[in-house]
XYZ file of C-alpha atoms in Angstrom:
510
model
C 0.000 0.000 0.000
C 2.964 2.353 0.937
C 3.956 1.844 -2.957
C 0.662 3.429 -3.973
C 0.591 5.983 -1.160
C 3.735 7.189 -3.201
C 3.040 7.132 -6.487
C -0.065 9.079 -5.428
C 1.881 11.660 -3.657
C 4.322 12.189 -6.565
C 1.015 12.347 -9.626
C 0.033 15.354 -7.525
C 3.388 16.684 -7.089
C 3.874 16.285 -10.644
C 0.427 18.389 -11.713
C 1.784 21.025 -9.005
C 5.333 21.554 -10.605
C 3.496 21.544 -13.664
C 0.860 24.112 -12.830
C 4.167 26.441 -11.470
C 5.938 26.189 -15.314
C 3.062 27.527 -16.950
C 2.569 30.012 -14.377
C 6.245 31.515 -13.671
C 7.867 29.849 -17.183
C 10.165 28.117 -15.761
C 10.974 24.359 -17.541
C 9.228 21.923 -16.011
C 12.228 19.285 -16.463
C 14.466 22.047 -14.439
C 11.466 21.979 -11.860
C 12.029 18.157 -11.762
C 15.514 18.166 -11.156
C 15.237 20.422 -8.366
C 12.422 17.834 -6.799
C 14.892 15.029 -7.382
C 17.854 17.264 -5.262
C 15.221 17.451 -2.139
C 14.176 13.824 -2.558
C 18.166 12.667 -2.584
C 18.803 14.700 0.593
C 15.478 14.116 2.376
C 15.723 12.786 6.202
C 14.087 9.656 5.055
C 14.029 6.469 3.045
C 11.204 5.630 0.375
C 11.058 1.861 -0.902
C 10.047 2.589 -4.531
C 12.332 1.042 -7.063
C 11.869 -0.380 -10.320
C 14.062 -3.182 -12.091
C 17.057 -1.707 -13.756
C 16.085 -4.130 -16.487
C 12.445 -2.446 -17.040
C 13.954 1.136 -16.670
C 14.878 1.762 -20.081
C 11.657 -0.341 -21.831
C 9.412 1.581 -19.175
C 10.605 5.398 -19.135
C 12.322 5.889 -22.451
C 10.131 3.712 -24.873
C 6.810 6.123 -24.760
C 8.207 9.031 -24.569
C 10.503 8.514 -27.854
C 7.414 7.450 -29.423
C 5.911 10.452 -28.735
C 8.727 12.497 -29.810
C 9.602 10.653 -33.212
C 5.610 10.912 -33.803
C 5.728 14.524 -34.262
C 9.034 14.821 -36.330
C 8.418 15.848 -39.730
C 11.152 13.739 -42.041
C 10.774 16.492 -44.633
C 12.278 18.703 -42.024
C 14.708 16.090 -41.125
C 16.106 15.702 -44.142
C 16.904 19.531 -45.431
C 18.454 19.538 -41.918
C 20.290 16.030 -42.348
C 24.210 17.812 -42.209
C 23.811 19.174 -38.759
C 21.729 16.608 -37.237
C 24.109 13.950 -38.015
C 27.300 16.004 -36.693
C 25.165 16.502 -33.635
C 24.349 13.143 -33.308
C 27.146 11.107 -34.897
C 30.338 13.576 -34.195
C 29.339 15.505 -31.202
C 27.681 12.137 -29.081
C 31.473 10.516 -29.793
C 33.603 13.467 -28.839
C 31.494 13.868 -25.762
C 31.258 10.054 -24.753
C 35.289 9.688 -25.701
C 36.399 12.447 -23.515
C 34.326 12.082 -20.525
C 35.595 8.563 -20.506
C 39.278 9.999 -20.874
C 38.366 12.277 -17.861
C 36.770 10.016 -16.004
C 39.246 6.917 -16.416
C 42.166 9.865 -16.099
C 40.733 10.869 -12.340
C 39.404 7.474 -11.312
C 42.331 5.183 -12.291
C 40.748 2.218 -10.701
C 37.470 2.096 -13.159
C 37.480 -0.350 -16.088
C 37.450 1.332 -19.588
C 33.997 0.070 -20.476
C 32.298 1.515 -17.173
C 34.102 5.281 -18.203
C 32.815 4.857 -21.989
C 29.168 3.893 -20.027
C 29.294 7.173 -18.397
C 29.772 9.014 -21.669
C 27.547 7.318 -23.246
C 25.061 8.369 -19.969
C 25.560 12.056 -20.400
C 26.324 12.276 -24.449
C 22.946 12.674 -25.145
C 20.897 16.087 -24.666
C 16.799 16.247 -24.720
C 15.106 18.234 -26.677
C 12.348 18.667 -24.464
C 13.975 20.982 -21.929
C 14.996 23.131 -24.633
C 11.286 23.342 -25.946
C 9.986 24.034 -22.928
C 12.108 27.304 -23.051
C 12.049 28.272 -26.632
C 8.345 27.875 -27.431
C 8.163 31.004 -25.144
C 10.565 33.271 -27.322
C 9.979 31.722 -30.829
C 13.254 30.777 -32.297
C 13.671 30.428 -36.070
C 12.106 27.074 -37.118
C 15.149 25.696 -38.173
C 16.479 25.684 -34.866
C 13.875 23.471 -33.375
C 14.327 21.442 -36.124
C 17.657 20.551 -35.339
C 17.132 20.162 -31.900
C 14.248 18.002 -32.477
C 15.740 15.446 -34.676
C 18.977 15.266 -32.777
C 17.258 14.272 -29.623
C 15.476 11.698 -31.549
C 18.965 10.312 -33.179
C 21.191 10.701 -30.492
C 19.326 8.480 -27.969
C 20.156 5.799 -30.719
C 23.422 6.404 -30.785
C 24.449 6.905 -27.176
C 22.411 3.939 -26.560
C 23.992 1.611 -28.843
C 27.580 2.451 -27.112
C 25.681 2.459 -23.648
C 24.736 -1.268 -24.459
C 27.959 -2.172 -25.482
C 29.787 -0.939 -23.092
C 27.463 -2.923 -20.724
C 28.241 -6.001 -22.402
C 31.890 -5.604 -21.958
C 31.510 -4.568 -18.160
C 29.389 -8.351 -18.096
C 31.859 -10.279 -19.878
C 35.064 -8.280 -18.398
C 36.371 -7.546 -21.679
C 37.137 -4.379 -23.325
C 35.078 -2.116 -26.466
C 36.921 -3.296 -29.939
C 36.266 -1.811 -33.234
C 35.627 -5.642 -34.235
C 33.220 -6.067 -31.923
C 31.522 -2.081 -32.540
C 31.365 -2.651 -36.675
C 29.315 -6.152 -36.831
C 27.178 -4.866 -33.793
C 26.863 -1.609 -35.267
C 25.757 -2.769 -38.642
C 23.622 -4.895 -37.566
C 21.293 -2.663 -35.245
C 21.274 -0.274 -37.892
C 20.360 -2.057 -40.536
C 17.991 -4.753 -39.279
C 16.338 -1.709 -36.993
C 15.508 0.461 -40.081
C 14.468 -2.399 -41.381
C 12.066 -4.175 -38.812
C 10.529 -0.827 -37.898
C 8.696 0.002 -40.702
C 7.667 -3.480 -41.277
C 6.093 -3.773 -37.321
C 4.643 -0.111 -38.251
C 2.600 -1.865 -41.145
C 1.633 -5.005 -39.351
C 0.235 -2.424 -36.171
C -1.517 -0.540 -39.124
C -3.389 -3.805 -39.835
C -4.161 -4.481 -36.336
C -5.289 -1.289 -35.139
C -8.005 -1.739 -38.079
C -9.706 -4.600 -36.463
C -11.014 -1.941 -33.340
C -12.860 1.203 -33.168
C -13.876 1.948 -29.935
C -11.281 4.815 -28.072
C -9.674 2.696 -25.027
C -9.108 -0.674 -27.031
C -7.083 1.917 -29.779
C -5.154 3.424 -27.093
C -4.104 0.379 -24.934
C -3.456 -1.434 -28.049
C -0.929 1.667 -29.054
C 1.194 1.315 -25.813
C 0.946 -2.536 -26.934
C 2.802 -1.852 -29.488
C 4.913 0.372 -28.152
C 6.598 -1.457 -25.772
C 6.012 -4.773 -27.695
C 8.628 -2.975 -30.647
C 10.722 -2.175 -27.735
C 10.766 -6.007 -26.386
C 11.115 -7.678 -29.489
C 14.067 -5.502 -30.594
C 15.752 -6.131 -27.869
C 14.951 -9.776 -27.873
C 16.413 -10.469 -31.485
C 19.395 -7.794 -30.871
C 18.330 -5.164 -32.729
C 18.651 -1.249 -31.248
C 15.468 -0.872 -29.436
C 16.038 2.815 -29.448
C 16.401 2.797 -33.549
C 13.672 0.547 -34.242
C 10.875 2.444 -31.945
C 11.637 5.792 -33.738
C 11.131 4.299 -37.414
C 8.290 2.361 -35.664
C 6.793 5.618 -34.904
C 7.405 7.470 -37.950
C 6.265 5.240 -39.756
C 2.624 5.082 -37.962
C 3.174 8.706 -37.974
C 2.969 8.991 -42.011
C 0.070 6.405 -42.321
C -2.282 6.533 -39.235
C -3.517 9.913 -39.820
C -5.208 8.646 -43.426
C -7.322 5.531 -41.146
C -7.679 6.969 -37.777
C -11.101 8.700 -37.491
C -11.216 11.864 -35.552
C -12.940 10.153 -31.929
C -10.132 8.226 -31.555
C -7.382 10.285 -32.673
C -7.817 12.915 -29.669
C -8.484 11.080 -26.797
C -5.351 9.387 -28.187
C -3.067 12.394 -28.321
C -4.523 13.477 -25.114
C -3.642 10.463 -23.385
C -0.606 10.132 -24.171
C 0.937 13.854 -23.420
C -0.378 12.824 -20.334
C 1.769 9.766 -20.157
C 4.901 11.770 -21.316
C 4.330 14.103 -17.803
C 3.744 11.243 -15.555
C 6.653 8.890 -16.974
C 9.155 12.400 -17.094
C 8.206 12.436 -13.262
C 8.434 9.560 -12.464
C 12.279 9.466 -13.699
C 13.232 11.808 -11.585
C 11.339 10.889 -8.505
C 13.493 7.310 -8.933
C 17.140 9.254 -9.901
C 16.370 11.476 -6.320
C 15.468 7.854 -4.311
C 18.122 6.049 -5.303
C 21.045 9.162 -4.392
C 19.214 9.289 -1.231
C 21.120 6.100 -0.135
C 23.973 6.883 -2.386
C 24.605 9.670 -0.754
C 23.904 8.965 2.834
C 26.281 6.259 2.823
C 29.403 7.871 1.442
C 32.026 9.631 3.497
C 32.782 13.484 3.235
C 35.702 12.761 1.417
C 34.179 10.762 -0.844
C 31.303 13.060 -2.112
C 33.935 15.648 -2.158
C 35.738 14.056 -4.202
C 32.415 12.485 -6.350
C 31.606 16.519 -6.921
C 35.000 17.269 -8.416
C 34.810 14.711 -10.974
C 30.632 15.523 -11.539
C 31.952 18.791 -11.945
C 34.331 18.454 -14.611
C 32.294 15.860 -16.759
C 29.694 18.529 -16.868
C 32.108 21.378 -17.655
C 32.958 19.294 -20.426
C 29.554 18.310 -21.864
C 28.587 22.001 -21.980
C 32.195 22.927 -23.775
C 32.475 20.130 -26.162
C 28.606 20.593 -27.268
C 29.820 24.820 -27.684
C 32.748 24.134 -29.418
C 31.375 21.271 -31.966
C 28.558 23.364 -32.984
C 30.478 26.905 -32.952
C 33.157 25.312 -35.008
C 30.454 23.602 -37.607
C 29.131 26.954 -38.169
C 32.198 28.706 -38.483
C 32.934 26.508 -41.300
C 30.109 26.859 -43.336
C 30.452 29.945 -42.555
C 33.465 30.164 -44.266
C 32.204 27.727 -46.909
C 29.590 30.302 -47.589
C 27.393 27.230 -47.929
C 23.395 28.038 -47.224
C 21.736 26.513 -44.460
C 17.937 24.906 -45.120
C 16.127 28.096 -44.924
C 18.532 29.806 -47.946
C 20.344 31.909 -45.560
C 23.526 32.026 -44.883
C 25.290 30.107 -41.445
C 24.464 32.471 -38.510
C 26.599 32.348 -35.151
C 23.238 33.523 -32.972
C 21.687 30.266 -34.003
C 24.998 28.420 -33.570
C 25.218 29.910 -30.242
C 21.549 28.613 -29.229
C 21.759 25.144 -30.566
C 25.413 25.032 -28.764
C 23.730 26.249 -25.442
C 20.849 23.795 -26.099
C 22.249 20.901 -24.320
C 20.462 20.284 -21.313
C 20.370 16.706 -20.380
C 16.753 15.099 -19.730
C 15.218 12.150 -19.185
C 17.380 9.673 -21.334
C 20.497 10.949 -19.158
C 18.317 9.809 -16.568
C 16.775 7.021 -17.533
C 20.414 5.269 -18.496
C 22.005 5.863 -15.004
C 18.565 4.157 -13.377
C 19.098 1.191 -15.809
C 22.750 0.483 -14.588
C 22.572 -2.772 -13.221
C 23.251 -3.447 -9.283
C 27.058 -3.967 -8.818
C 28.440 -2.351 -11.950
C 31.767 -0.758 -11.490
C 31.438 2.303 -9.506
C 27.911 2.390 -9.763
C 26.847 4.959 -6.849
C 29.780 7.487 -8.528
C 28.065 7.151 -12.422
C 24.744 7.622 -10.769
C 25.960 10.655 -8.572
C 27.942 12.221 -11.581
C 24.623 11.696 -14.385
C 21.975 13.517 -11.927
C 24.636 16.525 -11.636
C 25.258 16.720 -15.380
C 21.634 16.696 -15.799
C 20.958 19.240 -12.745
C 23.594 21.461 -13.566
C 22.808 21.314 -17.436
C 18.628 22.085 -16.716
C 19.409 24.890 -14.312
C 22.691 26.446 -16.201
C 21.303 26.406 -19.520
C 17.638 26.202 -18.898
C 17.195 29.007 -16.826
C 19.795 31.379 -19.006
C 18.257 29.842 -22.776
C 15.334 32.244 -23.082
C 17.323 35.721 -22.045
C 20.206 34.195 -24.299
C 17.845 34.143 -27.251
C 15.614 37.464 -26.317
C 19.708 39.316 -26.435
C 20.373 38.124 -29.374
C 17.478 38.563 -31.274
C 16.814 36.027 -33.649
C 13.863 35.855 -35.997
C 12.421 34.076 -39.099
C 9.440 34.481 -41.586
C 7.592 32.006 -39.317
C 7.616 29.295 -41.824
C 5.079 27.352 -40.309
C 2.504 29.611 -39.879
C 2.989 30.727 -43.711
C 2.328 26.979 -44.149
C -0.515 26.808 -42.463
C -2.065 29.911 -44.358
C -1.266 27.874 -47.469
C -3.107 24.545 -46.111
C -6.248 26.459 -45.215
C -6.402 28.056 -48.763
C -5.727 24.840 -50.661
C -8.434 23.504 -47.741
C -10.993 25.613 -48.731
C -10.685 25.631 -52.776
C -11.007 21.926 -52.386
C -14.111 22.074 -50.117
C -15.663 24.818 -52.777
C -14.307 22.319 -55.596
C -16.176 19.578 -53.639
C -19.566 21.548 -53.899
C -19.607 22.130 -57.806
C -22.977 21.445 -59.410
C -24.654 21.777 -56.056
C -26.874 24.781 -56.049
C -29.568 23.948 -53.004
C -29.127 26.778 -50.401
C -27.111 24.859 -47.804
C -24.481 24.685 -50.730
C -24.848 27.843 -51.667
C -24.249 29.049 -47.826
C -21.260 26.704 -47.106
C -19.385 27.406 -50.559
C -19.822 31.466 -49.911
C -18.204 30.515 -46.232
C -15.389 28.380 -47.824
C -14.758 31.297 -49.597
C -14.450 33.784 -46.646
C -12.246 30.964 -45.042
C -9.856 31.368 -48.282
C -9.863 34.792 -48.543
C -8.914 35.414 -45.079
C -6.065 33.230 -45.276
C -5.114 34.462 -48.636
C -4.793 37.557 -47.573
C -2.976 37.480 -44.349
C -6.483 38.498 -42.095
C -7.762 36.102 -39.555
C -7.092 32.762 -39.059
C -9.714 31.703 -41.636
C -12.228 29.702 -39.746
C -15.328 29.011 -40.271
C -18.246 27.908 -38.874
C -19.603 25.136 -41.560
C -23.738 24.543 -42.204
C -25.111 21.428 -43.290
C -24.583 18.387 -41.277
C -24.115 16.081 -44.702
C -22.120 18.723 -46.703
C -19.939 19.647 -43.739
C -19.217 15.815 -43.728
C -18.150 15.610 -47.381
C -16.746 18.685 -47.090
C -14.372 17.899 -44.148
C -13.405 14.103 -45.663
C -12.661 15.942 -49.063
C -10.141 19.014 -46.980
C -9.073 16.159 -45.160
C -8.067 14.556 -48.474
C -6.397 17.523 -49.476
C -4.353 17.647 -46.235
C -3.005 14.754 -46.616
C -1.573 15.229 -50.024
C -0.273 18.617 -49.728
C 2.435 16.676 -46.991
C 2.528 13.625 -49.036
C 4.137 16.141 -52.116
C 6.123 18.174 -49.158
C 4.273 20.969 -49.887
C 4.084 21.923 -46.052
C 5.514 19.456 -42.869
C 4.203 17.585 -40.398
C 4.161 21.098 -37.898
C 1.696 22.528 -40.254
C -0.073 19.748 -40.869
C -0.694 18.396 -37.407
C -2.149 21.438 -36.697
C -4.178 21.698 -39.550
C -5.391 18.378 -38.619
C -6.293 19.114 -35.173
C -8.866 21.660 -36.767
C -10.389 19.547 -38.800
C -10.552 16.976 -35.812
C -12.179 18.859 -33.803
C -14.556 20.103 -36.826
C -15.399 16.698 -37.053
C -16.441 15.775 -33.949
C -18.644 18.934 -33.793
C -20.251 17.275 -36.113
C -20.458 14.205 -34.956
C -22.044 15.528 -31.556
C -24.855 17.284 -32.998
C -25.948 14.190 -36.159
């Protein structure tokens, strides 16, 4: 009972700390961390722990779901240079030298455990940084990047995490003939089964229409992706983001509207509760840690904490300053047509703040691994220091410097609800009975609005049986204008949101 007691206590905590970030505008993740610190140093012991071998399946599974849901590959790829040097170059400079570091000031530690570590703190998540710059509207690009490098970097961290692991297990070392095969081999077969699980779910989900039997069979799915990767030793990480994506480009032409939002809603629910629950478990677990260590020892646990998060921050600044510089000097054109910028540079570089992943990793460290209370003590500082560092100082960073763009997105959406309506009056040709009549000169309000930069172009739509025609045909159009790349999945979504909730309007009053 004292299990549930808890996980009561920390649901409400959780809607609390979340209720304070919209209010004062703080990042809820930073708001986390700071939870975590008072749970960790708390006069008392709470027996809540879950299986290092769940951690990873349980916390990190969902939420990169969730995240590679909303990524817009069209994006992705005009942004492929930088996204790859964040996730290929920059994850390997930053695992390789805090495993120097680390090895260098704790002689004692095997290789594999220091490369763990690295692999703990290399990657950053994107969802502390989005908490801050949805509040001071960066270019697009910029969250772009951002977005698809926390997707891709959890893949790649993970995949050295895992390895390293095995080494620790076996008491052997990392070799580049043991990394290539392995490497290779979760790639390829993960890119592979992905898409492939994504079309057999597509099948499945079919066979049910009612709201909770859609939703519980999506976490299904979810985690049985996650399992089955694992199981056949593919990257679990790899194969639940092309999973995703790939339900991402296809479910929005069979999902009906009724079970599409309670959908969406539930699971940005999920997201909160599993983010919490993270670092409710990374704050438990020091508790102990720390309680049982000597003065020397955390003094000494601090020092090194300190420098592997001095050099996250520094290796992240000088990768991405140094990328920029050279196209810079290149005179090459970023994906927007302009020019390499150091402002953006600058807030990518200072984008780092570790999240969940960081935290998720450390949890998932099996009991006895080399140094264990050390790599646990050292991950929750880098992630503490990182959140309240460059969290807190991200949104007066960008608001000095003072960067802008033409708002692509919204100029997107503007060109969705035009093409939206000509198809809807397109739809009504030949039809002259006075509900047509009505609804076309409405549709062609909606369009002028848009088309001319007034309103937001919405409309309320007459006619229960031509609003229904009307909405399947828009919807129609939606779905083509992202299939050509016309506009990306940020448009889109919330394109399709409107028409969602058109729809169910609707539906309420048939």
């Amino acid at each position: 009972m004292q299990a549930f007691e808890i996980i009561l206590v920390m649901l409400g905590g959780a809607v609390l700390l979340l209720g304070l970030a919209r209010r004062t505008g703080l990042p809820f993740p930073v708001l986390l961390a700071l939870a975590g610190v008072l749970l960790a140093v708390a006069p008392f012991d709470v027996p809540l722990a879950i299986d290092p071998a769940l951690v990873l399946a349980l916390l990190v599974a969902p939420i990169l779901l969730d995240t590679a849901y909303d990524t817009s590959p069209r994006d992705l790829k005009a942004n492929w240079r930088p996204v790859l040097g964040l996730v290929v170059i920059a994850v390997g400079l930053t695992t390789a030298t805090v495993a120097g570091m680390v090895h260098w000031l704790v002689p004692g530690i095997p290789w594999a455990a220091a490369i763990a570590l690295g692999a703990i703190v290399a990657p950053p998540d994107a969802a502390a940084a989005a908490a801050v710059l949805r509040q001071v509207n960066p270019p697009h690009r910029i969250n772009v990047i951002l977005q698809g490098e926390s997707l891709l970097n959890d893949a790649s961290s993970l995949l050295i995490y895992r390895l390293a692991l095995g080494a620790v297990a076996s008491g052997g070392t990392i070799s580049a003939a043991v990394v290539a095969p392995a490497f290779l081999l979760s790639v390829g077969g993960s890119l592979i089964a992905g898409p492939v699980l994504a079309l057999l779910w597509q099948r499945l989900s079919r066979l049910f229409d009612d709201a909770p039997s859609s939703i519980i069979l999506q976490f299904v799915g979810t985690f049985g992706v996650w399992v089955l990767a694992e199981a056949i030793g593919l990257s679990a990480i790899l194969t639940v983001v092309a999973y995703a994506m790939t339900v991402a480009h296809y479910a929005p032409a069979t999902t009906p509207a009724r079970l599409r939002v309670p959908s969406y809603a539930v699971w940005e629910t999920v997201v909160v509760v599993l983010t919490a629950l993270a670092f409710v478990l990374i704050g438990l677990q020091l508790g102990p840690v720390i309680a049982r260590a000597s003065a020397a020892e955390l003094a000494r646990w601090s020092v090194i904490a300190g420098a592997v998060l001095a050099a996250v921050i520094a290796i992240r600044l000088l990768w991405v300053m140094g990328y920029n510089r050279w196209l810079w000097w290149r005179g090459q054109r970023v994906a927007d047509g302009t020019t390499a910028d150091w402002r953006g540079g600058l807030i990518i570089g200072w984008s780092g703040m570790r999240g969940i992943v960081t935290v998720a990793t450390a949890l998932a460290l099996p009991a006895g691994f080399p140094e264990r209370d050390l790599l646990l003590f050292t991950a929750f500082t880098v992630t503490l220091g990182t959140l309240v560092l460059q969290g807190l100082s991200l949104k007066p960073l960008v608001q000095w410097l003072g960067t802008r763009d033409d708002d692509p997105v919204a100029r997107e959406v503007r060109l969705a609800r035009v093409a939206l309506a000509e198809a809807g009056i397109a739809s009504l040709d030949g039809n002259d009975d006075r509900a047509a009549v009505e609804l076309r000169a409405e549709l062609e309000t909606e369009r002028d609005a848009a088309d001319t930069d007034e309103g937001d172009g919405r409309a309320v739509l007459p006619a229960l049986e031509l609003r229904a025609q009307v909405l399947e045909t828009r919807r129609k159009r939606l779905l083509a204008l992202r299939e050509d790349g016309t506009i990306g999945d940020d448009a889109f979504h919330q394109i399709e949101e409107e028409l969602d909730f058109a729809d169910l309007a609707a539906a309420q009053r048939a």
